[in-house]
XYZ file of C-alpha atoms in Angstrom:
547
model
C -0.059 -0.028 -0.037
C 1.136 3.496 -0.505
C 3.339 5.436 1.721
C 1.592 8.216 3.389
C 1.727 11.809 2.880
C 4.260 13.946 4.707
C 2.093 14.129 7.819
C 2.858 10.469 8.583
C 5.502 7.856 8.943
C 6.459 4.813 6.837
C 5.951 1.243 7.487
C 2.483 0.577 5.994
C 1.561 -2.103 3.417
C 3.890 -1.863 0.460
C 6.662 -0.441 2.474
C 7.443 -3.995 3.895
C 9.791 -6.645 3.185
C 9.819 -8.611 -0.059
C 7.438 -11.631 -0.202
C 9.195 -14.768 0.716
C 7.288 -16.623 -1.960
C 9.724 -17.724 -4.429
C 7.236 -17.511 -7.261
C 5.487 -14.315 -6.415
C 8.738 -12.622 -5.589
C 9.333 -9.496 -3.693
C 6.303 -7.594 -2.259
C 5.754 -4.968 -4.802
C 6.511 -1.259 -4.133
C 4.183 0.919 -2.594
C 2.455 3.957 -3.939
C 3.674 7.010 -2.237
C 1.377 8.570 0.194
C 3.465 7.406 3.120
C 6.658 9.319 3.073
C 9.886 7.570 3.730
C 8.806 4.379 2.194
C 12.260 3.409 2.527
C 13.319 0.188 4.023
C 16.642 -0.969 5.191
C 19.970 -1.224 3.194
C 23.291 0.183 3.086
C 23.608 4.123 2.897
C 23.346 5.172 -0.740
C 23.526 1.507 -1.947
C 21.196 2.238 -4.890
C 23.914 3.002 -7.271
C 26.330 0.493 -5.956
C 25.425 -2.503 -8.230
C 25.726 -2.369 -11.940
C 22.439 -1.821 -13.718
C 21.394 -4.230 -16.542
C 21.307 -2.707 -19.933
C 18.855 -3.580 -22.672
C 20.611 -6.198 -24.499
C 18.291 -8.385 -26.554
C 18.296 -12.196 -26.942
C 20.586 -13.199 -29.638
C 22.903 -10.387 -29.107
C 25.679 -12.913 -28.305
C 25.557 -14.382 -31.871
C 25.464 -10.899 -33.251
C 28.560 -9.900 -31.444
C 30.301 -13.206 -31.704
C 30.949 -13.416 -28.042
C 29.447 -13.825 -24.571
C 26.160 -11.983 -24.156
C 26.738 -9.012 -22.037
C 24.611 -8.625 -18.904
C 22.887 -5.379 -19.028
C 24.367 -2.617 -16.775
C 27.833 -4.249 -16.604
C 29.272 -2.741 -19.662
C 31.429 0.369 -19.341
C 31.671 -0.026 -15.669
C 35.455 -0.111 -15.187
C 35.615 3.207 -13.419
C 36.720 3.774 -9.887
C 34.491 6.724 -9.150
C 31.485 4.597 -8.227
C 29.554 5.495 -11.432
C 29.420 4.195 -15.003
C 33.203 4.470 -15.334
C 33.045 7.993 -16.816
C 31.717 10.070 -13.867
C 28.972 11.334 -16.105
C 26.152 9.633 -14.157
C 27.145 11.273 -10.844
C 27.771 14.658 -12.590
C 24.358 14.591 -14.237
C 22.583 13.791 -10.837
C 24.541 16.610 -9.132
C 23.716 19.145 -11.817
C 19.947 18.110 -11.518
C 20.167 18.594 -7.736
C 21.772 22.079 -8.153
C 19.186 23.214 -10.793
C 16.215 22.030 -8.857
C 17.528 23.460 -5.514
C 18.401 26.872 -6.984
C 15.077 27.532 -8.471
C 13.393 30.134 -6.341
C 15.696 29.457 -3.414
C 17.487 32.256 -1.613
C 19.760 30.199 0.683
C 23.379 30.659 0.581
C 25.443 28.814 -2.057
C 27.317 26.748 0.491
C 24.109 25.372 1.732
C 22.813 24.564 -1.684
C 26.172 22.861 -2.503
C 25.721 20.724 0.679
C 22.304 19.671 -0.494
C 23.723 18.606 -3.806
C 26.586 16.722 -2.282
C 24.199 14.950 0.221
C 21.901 13.706 -2.415
C 24.770 12.794 -4.810
C 26.493 10.787 -2.145
C 23.245 9.186 -1.066
C 22.579 8.122 -4.781
C 26.162 7.080 -5.796
C 28.026 6.102 -2.539
C 27.084 2.561 -2.801
C 29.343 1.993 -5.736
C 32.275 2.953 -3.688
C 31.360 0.340 -1.070
C 31.056 -2.316 -3.826
C 34.448 -1.231 -5.319
C 32.710 0.206 -8.431
C 30.612 -1.766 -10.853
C 33.532 -3.676 -12.034
C 34.990 -4.276 -8.561
C 35.760 -7.890 -8.947
C 38.432 -7.643 -11.571
C 36.258 -6.156 -14.222
C 33.312 -8.477 -13.666
C 32.162 -10.971 -11.082
C 32.908 -14.783 -11.853
C 29.862 -16.492 -13.313
C 27.935 -18.808 -11.053
C 26.019 -21.874 -11.836
C 22.377 -21.835 -12.320
C 21.830 -23.309 -8.936
C 23.483 -20.204 -7.752
C 20.850 -17.829 -8.889
C 18.746 -16.291 -6.129
C 15.019 -16.559 -5.876
C 12.819 -13.566 -4.833
C 12.446 -15.311 -1.454
C 16.256 -15.308 -1.034
C 16.243 -11.571 -1.714
C 13.661 -11.067 0.777
C 15.626 -12.750 3.459
C 19.006 -11.433 2.780
C 20.922 -8.299 1.754
C 19.294 -6.742 -1.342
C 22.507 -5.336 -2.920
C 24.368 -8.723 -2.436
C 21.270 -10.406 -3.935
C 21.212 -8.254 -6.931
C 24.931 -8.808 -7.400
C 24.476 -12.527 -7.280
C 21.619 -12.407 -9.835
C 23.801 -10.424 -12.205
C 26.664 -13.005 -11.936
C 24.102 -15.753 -12.550
C 22.744 -13.898 -15.658
C 26.275 -13.396 -17.133
C 26.364 -17.280 -17.115
C 22.741 -17.889 -17.918
C 21.429 -14.885 -19.943
C 18.373 -16.660 -21.028
C 16.932 -17.465 -17.572
C 13.618 -15.540 -17.880
C 12.639 -15.980 -14.140
C 15.979 -14.438 -12.951
C 15.540 -11.554 -15.278
C 12.013 -10.995 -13.742
C 13.520 -11.406 -10.220
C 16.209 -8.890 -10.960
C 13.644 -6.405 -12.354
C 11.619 -6.405 -9.168
C 14.800 -6.264 -7.189
C 15.617 -3.075 -8.878
C 12.229 -1.657 -8.078
C 12.731 -2.506 -4.502
C 16.202 -1.053 -4.535
C 14.864 2.195 -6.045
C 12.162 2.509 -3.426
C 14.365 1.563 -0.321
C 17.348 3.803 -1.367
C 15.319 6.730 -2.708
C 17.015 6.393 -6.133
C 14.381 6.600 -8.983
C 17.134 6.158 -11.655
C 16.738 2.367 -10.969
C 13.254 2.218 -12.475
C 14.507 2.327 -16.064
C 16.820 -0.466 -15.279
C 14.004 -2.462 -13.754
C 11.910 -1.765 -16.851
C 14.773 -3.086 -19.064
C 15.168 -6.401 -17.041
C 11.533 -6.975 -17.120
C 11.257 -6.469 -20.863
C 14.282 -9.038 -21.219
C 12.226 -11.536 -19.147
C 9.171 -11.216 -21.382
C 11.206 -11.269 -24.594
C 12.505 -14.683 -23.541
C 9.235 -15.988 -22.161
C 6.218 -13.844 -23.458
C 3.394 -13.585 -20.973
C 5.211 -15.043 -17.979
C 3.484 -13.963 -14.877
C 6.526 -13.169 -12.924
C 7.535 -10.473 -15.352
C 3.993 -9.165 -15.767
C 3.683 -8.833 -11.996
C 6.973 -7.120 -11.906
C 5.723 -4.537 -14.413
C 2.642 -3.968 -12.189
C 4.861 -3.355 -9.339
C 7.082 -1.060 -11.395
C 3.993 0.930 -12.657
C 2.708 1.285 -9.016
C 6.279 2.503 -7.993
C 6.043 5.197 -10.621
C 2.606 6.015 -9.503
C 0.891 4.851 -12.727
C -1.936 3.232 -10.837
C -4.187 2.559 -13.822
C -1.280 0.771 -15.510
C -0.511 -1.044 -12.393
C -3.970 -2.336 -12.172
C -3.979 -3.415 -15.839
C -0.640 -5.164 -15.517
C -1.578 -6.967 -12.281
C -4.666 -8.213 -14.154
C -2.672 -9.692 -16.938
C -0.466 -11.340 -14.512
C -3.368 -12.819 -12.552
C -4.928 -14.143 -15.788
C -1.683 -16.163 -16.228
C -1.498 -17.159 -12.579
C -4.411 -16.257 -10.179
C -2.185 -16.963 -7.240
C 0.630 -14.579 -7.855
C 1.128 -12.864 -4.721
C 2.912 -9.870 -5.994
C 0.200 -9.255 -8.488
C -2.603 -9.776 -5.994
C -0.944 -7.234 -3.772
C -0.263 -4.614 -6.369
C -3.909 -4.909 -7.452
C -4.993 -3.910 -3.924
C -2.399 -1.104 -3.881
C -3.563 0.317 -7.259
C -7.306 0.315 -6.279
C -6.572 2.128 -2.936
C -4.532 4.758 -4.725
C -7.283 5.223 -7.184
C -9.730 5.745 -4.435
C -11.715 2.685 -5.034
C -11.949 1.618 -1.512
C -14.825 -0.800 -1.873
C -13.117 -2.521 -4.703
C -9.849 -2.652 -2.676
C -11.539 -4.361 0.214
C -12.936 -7.009 -2.182
C -9.561 -7.434 -3.723
C -8.018 -7.876 -0.255
C -10.566 -10.466 0.738
C -9.928 -12.296 -2.665
C -6.153 -12.174 -1.983
C -6.575 -13.510 1.425
C -8.484 -16.453 0.148
C -5.864 -17.231 -2.377
C -2.437 -16.234 -0.696
C -2.889 -15.578 3.019
C 0.336 -14.131 4.413
C 1.981 -10.916 5.794
C 1.860 -8.895 2.536
C -1.888 -9.605 2.080
C -2.669 -9.175 5.806
C -1.018 -5.705 6.017
C -2.964 -4.629 3.059
C -6.069 -5.941 4.425
C -5.539 -3.946 7.602
C -4.780 -0.769 5.714
C -8.007 -0.874 3.768
C -9.798 -1.184 6.993
C -7.895 1.834 8.453
C -8.744 3.987 5.534
C -12.421 3.273 6.131
C -12.145 4.272 9.803
C -12.076 0.639 11.228
C -8.926 1.008 13.454
C -9.995 -1.940 15.706
C -10.046 -4.445 12.908
C -6.788 -3.040 11.330
C -5.038 -3.406 14.729
C -6.323 -6.959 15.236
C -5.186 -8.055 11.732
C -1.748 -6.596 12.180
C -1.329 -8.109 15.606
C -2.239 -11.588 14.179
C 0.185 -10.979 11.351
C 2.854 -10.124 13.851
C 2.102 -13.357 15.843
C 2.530 -15.334 12.681
C 5.687 -13.547 11.553
C 8.964 -15.428 11.988
C 11.483 -13.895 9.517
C 13.241 -10.815 10.815
C 12.021 -8.779 7.717
C 8.455 -9.739 8.331
C 8.542 -8.925 12.081
C 10.160 -5.523 11.287
C 7.602 -4.824 8.652
C 4.483 -5.659 10.605
C 5.763 -4.141 13.877
C 6.441 -0.973 12.038
C 2.941 -1.011 10.706
C 1.550 -1.329 14.156
C 3.719 1.558 15.261
C 2.371 3.608 12.382
C -1.137 2.732 13.264
C -0.691 3.629 16.967
C 1.178 6.921 16.096
C -1.732 8.042 13.928
C -3.997 7.474 16.971
C -1.732 9.482 19.203
C -0.693 6.373 21.194
C 2.987 7.328 21.254
C 4.212 4.864 24.029
C 2.733 1.908 22.283
C 4.052 3.074 18.910
C 7.644 3.250 20.415
C 7.152 -0.326 21.723
C 6.323 -1.543 18.282
C 9.248 0.431 16.685
C 11.587 -1.123 19.311
C 10.434 -4.509 18.361
C 10.941 -3.874 14.612
C 14.419 -2.498 15.277
C 15.313 -5.579 17.486
C 14.559 -7.609 14.408
C 16.300 -5.372 11.937
C 18.334 -2.486 13.517
C 18.724 -0.740 10.213
C 15.125 -0.853 9.100
C 14.538 2.754 7.900
C 10.708 2.951 8.355
C 10.981 1.963 11.882
C 13.909 4.556 12.476
C 11.771 7.226 10.882
C 8.664 6.201 12.852
C 10.543 6.161 15.981
C 11.831 9.617 15.372
C 8.344 10.992 14.579
C 7.047 9.338 17.944
C 9.940 10.882 19.864
C 9.206 14.258 18.358
C 5.484 13.953 19.252
C 6.468 13.034 22.877
C 8.569 16.221 23.026
C 12.060 14.567 22.678
C 13.050 16.820 19.830
C 16.726 16.131 20.111
C 16.324 12.419 19.732
C 14.046 13.061 16.778
C 16.396 15.321 14.925
C 19.198 12.871 15.350
C 16.986 9.968 14.148
C 15.760 11.801 11.118
C 19.275 13.031 10.202
C 20.414 9.436 10.116
C 17.342 8.400 7.973
C 17.762 11.272 5.331
C 21.477 10.642 5.124
C 20.722 7.110 3.886
C 17.471 7.708 2.017
C 16.663 11.298 1.059
C 12.954 10.830 0.494
C 10.411 13.717 0.698
C 8.513 12.500 3.759
C 11.586 12.482 6.211
C 13.126 15.422 4.642
C 10.095 17.743 5.223
C 9.746 16.206 8.704
C 13.408 17.065 9.546
C 13.005 20.513 8.008
C 9.937 21.232 10.113
C 11.785 19.975 13.311
C 14.697 22.432 12.549
C 12.077 25.293 12.050
C 10.384 24.455 15.340
C 13.828 24.389 17.157
C 14.674 27.801 15.801
C 18.323 27.818 16.788
C 21.244 29.564 15.001
C 21.247 28.268 11.475
C 18.142 26.152 11.704
C 16.242 28.102 9.112
C 18.980 27.490 6.651
C 19.040 23.955 7.713
C 15.421 23.554 7.082
C 15.699 25.209 3.814
C 18.400 22.733 2.822
C 15.964 19.756 3.422
C 13.113 21.529 1.341
C 15.647 22.079 -1.559
C 16.504 18.371 -1.397
C 12.719 17.623 -1.837
C 12.857 19.629 -5.105
C 15.849 17.736 -6.137
C 14.383 14.343 -5.415
C 11.274 15.420 -7.402
C 13.341 16.226 -10.363
C 15.210 12.968 -10.221
C 11.979 11.000 -9.824
C 10.524 12.594 -12.773
C 13.579 11.725 -14.806
C 13.114 8.159 -13.661
C 9.545 8.169 -15.074
C 7.843 8.639 -11.693
C 4.737 10.784 -11.317
C 5.733 12.983 -8.410
C 2.916 15.431 -8.372
C 1.600 14.491 -4.931
C 4.950 14.611 -3.282
C 5.652 17.887 -5.053
C 2.165 19.354 -4.059
C 2.358 18.429 -0.315
C 5.932 19.831 0.084
C 5.450 22.948 -1.995
C 2.230 23.927 -0.350
C 3.846 24.716 2.981
C 7.481 25.122 2.013
C 7.814 26.124 -1.693
C 6.080 27.531 -4.652
C 2.307 27.641 -3.782
C 1.118 28.069 -7.275
C 3.302 25.097 -8.346
C 1.679 23.137 -5.607
C -1.858 23.825 -6.926
C -0.881 22.848 -10.380
C 0.650 19.630 -9.182
C -2.284 18.822 -6.940
C -4.794 19.541 -9.697
C -2.825 17.217 -12.119
C -2.907 14.450 -9.481
C -6.552 14.814 -8.756
C -7.210 14.497 -12.500
C -5.515 11.086 -12.253
C -7.161 9.688 -9.098
C -9.466 10.682 -6.304
C -8.111 9.141 -3.177
C -8.517 10.718 0.158
C -4.835 11.701 -0.011
C -5.261 13.610 -3.330
C -8.358 15.298 -2.028
C -6.510 16.457 1.134
C -3.501 17.658 -1.009
C -5.759 19.609 -3.359
C -7.725 21.057 -0.530
C -4.606 22.397 1.067
C -3.039 23.661 -1.998
C -6.278 25.638 -2.766
C -6.096 27.116 0.774
C -2.543 28.322 0.694
C -3.417 30.055 -2.620
C -6.395 31.878 -0.970
C -9.161 29.754 -2.565
C -10.852 28.471 0.464
C -14.411 28.160 -0.789
C -13.133 25.826 -3.612
C -11.043 23.964 -1.100
C -13.785 23.039 1.391
C -15.482 20.273 -0.748
C -12.187 18.502 -1.135
C -11.335 18.911 2.662
C -14.595 17.328 3.389
C -14.066 14.458 0.848
C -10.688 13.722 2.463
C -12.368 12.994 5.716
C -15.540 11.361 4.353
C -14.352 7.677 4.675
C -13.886 7.941 8.326
C -10.051 7.682 8.076
C -8.667 8.989 11.345
C -5.911 11.371 10.241
C -5.077 14.365 12.238
C -3.495 16.239 9.403
C -6.662 15.810 7.311
C -8.688 17.075 10.251
C -6.429 19.986 10.746
C -6.511 21.011 7.153
C -10.326 20.744 7.079
C -10.486 22.861 10.320
C -8.263 25.686 9.059
C -10.168 25.830 5.854
C -13.481 25.983 7.707
C -12.251 28.826 9.742
C -11.137 30.784 6.681
C -14.723 30.243 5.138
C -16.530 31.491 8.268
C -17.557 28.048 9.515
C -16.320 28.595 13.010
C -18.258 25.864 14.708
C -17.142 23.260 12.319
C -13.542 24.599 12.518
C -13.451 24.251 16.250
C -14.814 20.644 15.926
C -12.216 19.612 13.500
C -9.349 21.361 14.969
C -10.072 19.913 18.474
C -10.446 16.453 16.817
C -7.119 16.691 15.118
C -5.347 17.734 18.426
C -7.314 15.127 20.507
C -6.485 12.356 18.079
C -2.733 13.114 17.534
C -1.390 16.204 19.081
C 1.991 15.707 17.679
C 1.056 14.973 14.129
C 3.386 17.877 12.933
C 5.469 20.273 14.977
C 4.442 23.224 12.871
C 0.825 22.113 12.000
C 0.057 21.288 15.496
C 1.278 24.634 16.698
C -0.941 26.372 14.190
C -3.977 24.202 15.096
C -3.595 25.099 18.723
C -3.250 28.883 17.888
C -6.257 28.764 15.546
C -8.359 26.968 18.191
C -7.444 29.336 21.028
C -8.442 32.258 18.621
C -11.707 30.596 17.844
C -12.463 29.792 21.653
C -11.655 33.371 22.477
C -14.253 34.645 19.839
C -16.997 32.580 21.379
């Protein structure tokens, strides 16, 4: 399921571990409403393994030599890129252009932003000794050495990808391994915040389908890739194709639920979750089933399903995933001590699981331990500079208000712009992320354009909330109010949505309703946002004083 908007933490369905099912493969990537959909991994490892280029079957005969595994060609360099340094240079330049547009911070701060994102996206190659770190190419392995998706789920993703690449150099016509590699790239892009991996995933999946047309593993991988790029109609269509080939493909079943949720088709998503539970019960399906209930306001059922899933989980990745989902659910309800307990359990299973680290930092901030929260989020964004944690850290800097904190906050918001540019270059529709960040911390007119574009594509509660808020910050509150009401219409208990609705109602003169919804936001989750909660309290005090 999708990562949440910037008002929430990660760890919900779709942010979790890859599926342990060798046929279904890794649990497809989420959509994006939950920020920080990053999972564990080494800092910046996204660029640390060679990508697989689009070599077609038969190329070996055409070249008269061994067929080249995509992504390993031209990787003799030692700078951690493609051997020429052009890749890193291109990314840094994108960061600089994006950060400088409309920004007034000092050049030193902007250069620091560029360096941070560039290191996060290319640093892994250094750790691997460059793409050709094993003497210009890893030794081939036998077919028996190829990793299944389940192996990737239980082990280190970067190492698993490297093993798959070695196997495919030796067995380049193994369509199943190409499909697994494509999904692994999708997962790597998501967990490391590096959208440049998506085109590589697309090439690997295309290779799999060229070798075995219509194979359900690659079709399900394409569905997961479409969801990761926020092409939810495409994800739904590809998942349907995979399920026609294999009705029990877990990844396709899960991606179908994700796509329906992101399109705002909650009744259909609930039915899809029930059908998936009948066919392939397990952690990936259980967490999606719980999220659909949460979106419809049934927190009790969501919590019960997640608790049962946690009781059934045995693999550390599953324990970390489900415990983090429970922490997220409790954080949304303002139950911070319970949330911290769940995050502690997640980190006991995997002490580098980024969604749990981010969730713990947000819970610490909500309890008033700002110093610990800042330290935690700084660690998260250093490893995965995604919009959610970047905005959260920027707001904590603003709330702290010390010397240099405004510039530090500006750096985080500039990095959101940079990430958005990189995401779009990787084929990702980043309008929702852009709208949410820009409405409060950037170009408000651009925020409205992005929110309208996203609403034209899908009418979920998250897009309704984003459009309502973008209209509000542009002074168009009468237009905003119907969307704010729609965002809260399903019963979904989200303090940020209630806060947005209350502020918009106040601006339109609906003071009684504004008091109701602002109070509800603060009663539900008084630490939902350091800046938003402060504004909600101030507005509520003013309204109470006017009675």
